[in-house]
Coordinates of C-alpha atoms in Angstrom, one line a residue:
M6 CA 8.8 -4.7 -24.7
A7 CA 5.1 -4.9 -25.2
T8 CA 2.7 -3.4 -22.7
P9 CA -0.5 -5.2 -21.5
F10 CA -2.3 -3.4 -24.3
G11 CA -0.1 -4.9 -27.0
M12 CA 0.5 -8.5 -28.0
A13 CA 2.4 -10.2 -25.2
T14 CA 5.5 -11.9 -26.5
S15 CA 7.3 -12.8 -23.3
F16 CA 6.7 -13.3 -19.7
G17 CA 8.3 -9.9 -19.1
A18 CA 5.8 -8.3 -21.4
M19 CA 3.0 -10.1 -19.6
I20 CA 3.8 -8.4 -16.3
T21 CA 5.0 -5.0 -17.5
P22 CA 3.0 -2.5 -15.5
F23 CA 0.9 0.2 -17.1
R24 CA 3.0 3.3 -17.9
L25 CA 0.5 6.2 -17.8
P26 CA 1.1 9.7 -19.0
L27 CA 0.8 12.5 -16.5
A28 CA -2.4 13.7 -18.2
P29 CA -4.8 12.4 -20.9
P30 CA -4.6 14.0 -24.4
L31 CA -6.1 17.5 -24.3
D32 CA -8.4 16.8 -27.3
M33 CA -10.0 13.8 -25.7
D34 CA -12.8 14.1 -23.2
I35 CA -12.7 10.9 -21.1
T36 CA -15.0 12.1 -18.4
P37 CA -18.4 10.7 -19.4
K38 CA -17.3 7.1 -20.0
L39 CA -15.0 7.1 -17.0
I40 CA -17.6 8.4 -14.6
L41 CA -20.2 5.9 -15.9
S42 CA -17.7 3.1 -15.5
V43 CA -16.8 4.0 -12.0
V44 CA -20.4 4.5 -10.9
G45 CA -21.3 1.1 -12.3
A46 CA -18.4 -0.5 -10.6
A47 CA -19.2 1.1 -7.3
V48 CA -22.8 -0.2 -7.2
W49 CA -21.6 -3.6 -8.6
D50 CA -19.2 -3.8 -5.6
R51 CA -21.9 -2.9 -3.1
A52 CA -24.3 -5.5 -4.5
C53 CA -21.7 -8.3 -4.3
V54 CA -21.4 -8.3 -0.5
P55 CA -24.4 -9.5 1.5
P56 CA -25.1 -7.7 4.9
S57 CA -23.7 -10.5 7.0
R58 CA -22.4 -14.1 7.1
P59 CA -24.4 -16.3 9.5
S60 CA -22.5 -18.0 12.3
R61 CA -23.2 -21.7 12.7
P62 CA -24.9 -21.6 16.1
D63 CA -27.9 -19.7 14.9
Q64 CA -28.4 -21.1 11.4
T65 CA -30.1 -24.1 9.9
R66 CA -28.8 -25.5 6.6
A67 CA -31.0 -26.7 3.9
S68 CA -29.0 -30.0 3.8
E69 CA -28.3 -31.4 7.2
R70 CA -25.9 -34.1 6.1
Q71 CA -23.9 -32.8 3.2
L72 CA -23.9 -29.8 0.9
S73 CA -23.4 -30.3 -2.8
L74 CA -20.1 -29.2 -4.3
H75 CA -21.9 -26.1 -5.9
E76 CA -23.3 -25.2 -2.5
K77 CA -19.9 -25.3 -1.0
V78 CA -18.5 -23.1 -3.7
M79 CA -21.3 -20.6 -3.2
A80 CA -20.5 -20.5 0.5
L81 CA -16.8 -19.8 0.1
P82 CA -15.8 -16.5 1.8
V83 CA -13.6 -15.6 -1.2
L84 CA -16.5 -15.7 -3.7
P85 CA -17.7 -12.1 -3.2
Y86 CA -14.2 -10.8 -3.7
W87 CA -13.8 -12.8 -6.9
V88 CA -17.0 -11.5 -8.4
R89 CA -16.0 -8.0 -7.5
F90 CA -12.6 -8.4 -9.1
A91 CA -14.2 -9.8 -12.3
H92 CA -15.7 -6.4 -13.1
W93 CA -13.3 -4.0 -11.3
A94 CA -10.4 -5.4 -13.3
F95 CA -12.1 -4.5 -16.5
V96 CA -13.0 -1.0 -15.2
A97 CA -9.4 -0.3 -14.1
T98 CA -8.0 -1.5 -17.4
E99 CA -10.5 0.6 -19.3
A100 CA -9.7 3.6 -17.2
A101 CA -6.0 3.1 -17.9
A102 CA -6.6 2.8 -21.6
L103 CA -8.7 5.9 -21.6
W104 CA -6.1 7.9 -19.7
E105 CA -3.5 6.8 -22.3
G106 CA -5.7 8.1 -25.0
R107 CA -6.2 4.7 -26.7
P108 CA -9.1 4.7 -29.2
Q109 CA -12.4 4.0 -27.5
T110 CA -15.9 5.4 -28.0
F111 CA -18.9 6.0 -25.7
T112 CA -21.5 3.8 -27.2
L113 CA -25.1 2.8 -26.5
Y114 CA -23.6 -0.6 -25.4
S115 CA -21.6 1.2 -22.7
A116 CA -24.6 3.1 -21.5
A117 CA -27.0 0.1 -21.7
G118 CA -24.5 -2.3 -20.0
T119 CA -23.9 0.1 -17.1
G120 CA -27.6 0.8 -16.9
L121 CA -28.3 -2.9 -16.4
I122 CA -25.6 -3.2 -13.8
I123 CA -27.1 -0.3 -11.8
L124 CA -30.6 -1.7 -12.2
G125 CA -29.6 -5.2 -11.1
A126 CA -27.4 -3.9 -8.3
S127 CA -30.3 -1.8 -7.0
I128 CA -32.6 -4.8 -6.9
R129 CA -30.0 -6.8 -5.0
I130 CA -29.3 -4.0 -2.5
R131 CA -33.0 -3.7 -1.9
C132 CA -33.1 -7.4 -1.2
F133 CA -30.3 -7.0 1.3
R134 CA -32.4 -4.4 3.1
E135 CA -35.5 -6.5 3.1
L136 CA -33.8 -9.6 4.4
G137 CA -31.1 -7.9 6.6
R138 CA -28.9 -10.4 8.4
H139 CA -30.9 -13.3 6.9
F140 CA -29.5 -12.7 3.4
T141 CA -26.6 -15.2 2.8
L142 CA -24.9 -16.6 -0.3
A143 CA -25.3 -20.2 1.0
M144 CA -28.7 -21.7 1.2
T145 CA -29.4 -21.2 4.9
L146 CA -32.1 -20.2 7.3
R147 CA -31.5 -18.7 10.7
D148 CA -33.4 -20.1 13.6
D149 CA -35.5 -17.0 13.9
H150 CA -36.1 -16.6 10.2
S151 CA -39.5 -15.4 9.0
L152 CA -40.8 -15.4 5.4
V153 CA -40.2 -12.1 3.7
T154 CA -42.9 -11.0 1.3
T155 CA -42.3 -7.3 1.0
G156 CA -40.4 -5.1 -1.4
P157 CA -39.1 -7.0 -4.5
Y158 CA -40.1 -10.2 -2.8
G159 CA -43.7 -9.1 -3.5
V160 CA -43.0 -9.1 -7.2
V161 CA -41.0 -12.3 -7.7
R162 CA -39.9 -15.0 -5.2
H163 CA -36.2 -14.8 -5.9
P164 CA -35.4 -11.2 -6.9
A165 CA -31.8 -11.3 -5.8
Y166 CA -31.1 -13.8 -8.6
T167 CA -32.9 -11.5 -11.0
G168 CA -30.8 -8.6 -10.0
G169 CA -27.6 -10.6 -10.2
L170 CA -28.4 -11.8 -13.7
L171 CA -29.1 -8.3 -14.8
Q172 CA -25.7 -7.2 -13.3
L173 CA -23.8 -10.0 -15.2
L174 CA -25.6 -9.3 -18.5
G175 CA -24.7 -5.6 -18.1
A176 CA -21.1 -6.4 -17.3
L177 CA -20.8 -8.6 -20.4
I178 CA -22.2 -5.9 -22.6
A179 CA -20.2 -3.0 -21.1
N180 CA -16.9 -4.8 -20.9
L181 CA -17.0 -6.9 -24.1
G182 CA -19.3 -4.9 -26.4
P183 CA -18.5 -2.4 -29.2
G184 CA -16.6 0.7 -27.9
S185 CA -15.0 -1.2 -25.0
W186 CA -11.3 -1.6 -24.4
F187 CA -11.7 -5.3 -25.1
A188 CA -13.4 -4.8 -28.4
N189 CA -10.8 -2.2 -29.5
G190 CA -7.7 -4.4 -29.2
G191 CA -7.8 -5.7 -25.7
S192 CA -9.1 -9.1 -26.9
A193 CA -5.7 -9.7 -28.6
T194 CA -3.8 -9.4 -25.3
L195 CA -3.2 -12.2 -22.8
W196 CA -4.6 -9.9 -20.0
G197 CA -7.8 -9.3 -22.1
K198 CA -8.3 -13.0 -22.6
F199 CA -7.8 -13.7 -18.9
L200 CA -10.3 -11.0 -18.0
A201 CA -12.9 -12.3 -20.5
V202 CA -12.5 -15.9 -19.4
N203 CA -12.7 -14.9 -15.7
L204 CA -15.9 -12.9 -16.3
G205 CA -17.4 -15.7 -18.3
V206 CA -16.7 -18.3 -15.6
C207 CA -18.1 -15.9 -13.0
A208 CA -21.3 -15.5 -15.1
A209 CA -21.5 -19.3 -15.5
V210 CA -21.2 -19.9 -11.7
F211 CA -23.8 -17.4 -10.9
G212 CA -26.1 -18.5 -13.7
Y213 CA -26.0 -22.0 -12.4
A214 CA -26.7 -20.6 -8.9
C215 CA -30.0 -19.3 -10.2
T216 CA -31.2 -22.8 -10.7
R217 CA -31.4 -23.1 -6.9
G218 CA -34.7 -21.2 -7.0
A219 CA -36.7 -24.5 -7.3
K220 CA -34.7 -26.1 -4.5
E221 CA -35.2 -23.0 -2.3
D222 CA -38.9 -23.1 -3.0
R223 CA -39.1 -26.7 -1.8
Y224 CA -37.1 -25.9 1.3
L225 CA -39.2 -22.9 2.2
A226 CA -42.4 -24.8 1.5
K227 CA -41.3 -27.5 3.9
T228 CA -40.3 -24.9 6.5
F229 CA -43.2 -22.4 6.4
G230 CA -46.0 -24.7 5.2
E231 CA -49.3 -22.9 4.6
T232 CA -47.7 -19.4 4.9
W233 CA -45.5 -20.4 2.0
E234 CA -48.4 -21.8 0.0
R235 CA -50.2 -18.5 0.3
F236 CA -47.1 -16.5 -0.7
A237 CA -46.5 -18.7 -3.7
K238 CA -50.1 -18.3 -4.8
N239 CA -49.8 -14.5 -4.6
V240 CA -46.3 -14.4 -6.2
P241 CA -46.3 -17.2 -8.8
Y242 CA -43.1 -16.2 -10.6
R243 CA -39.6 -17.0 -9.4
Y244 CA -37.5 -14.5 -11.5
I245 CA -39.3 -12.5 -14.1
P246 CA -43.0 -11.4 -13.7
G247 CA -45.2 -13.0 -16.3
V248 CA -42.3 -15.1 -17.7
C249 CA -40.7 -17.5 -15.3

């Protein structure tokens, strides 16, 4: 019966658990890649969960009547867990493959991808600290909300989106690029295809979320008036300094 690393030929093969040896091959040093993957996954995990979810009594929604379907999806409590799973599932599978001694290499793609994840996650975590309990996945403002212009918000107007895009780009490179489990046979498995599609959908959902920047700008301008106008003049770019 095939394992998840081989071509699945039956339902039984699809659900066969990993059967790991008691120890990795002695001639294979899995430490660098494994440590890098786990560190990247840890910061990814931290950056996917905002500090708090606002309760209805003390929040004001951008749309008083009805949220768009996409806004409703972004507000789903399950969303952070899905995004965390999208990357952690790859990392766990990669770790299992490394432990079994399956051929993989530590490449510049692995390092660059994880580096982008750490950079993007660091930006988002700093945004969490700047906004505190005001940071939410849904487009909302609390009643006592004030315009934050410090930290990464003094560089671009929507740095959390910038950080998230860097994270997703890093995850795509690290998990699907040369040297990864996926590139070394995992793409031929049903599990590998599922993980790739899941990560791709996750990237598409968040990528579309970044288009909310213009809508958020309009809402903030309406809410904060002249304070917003001064802020927008001092920080003219939404996502990338000097670009967009």
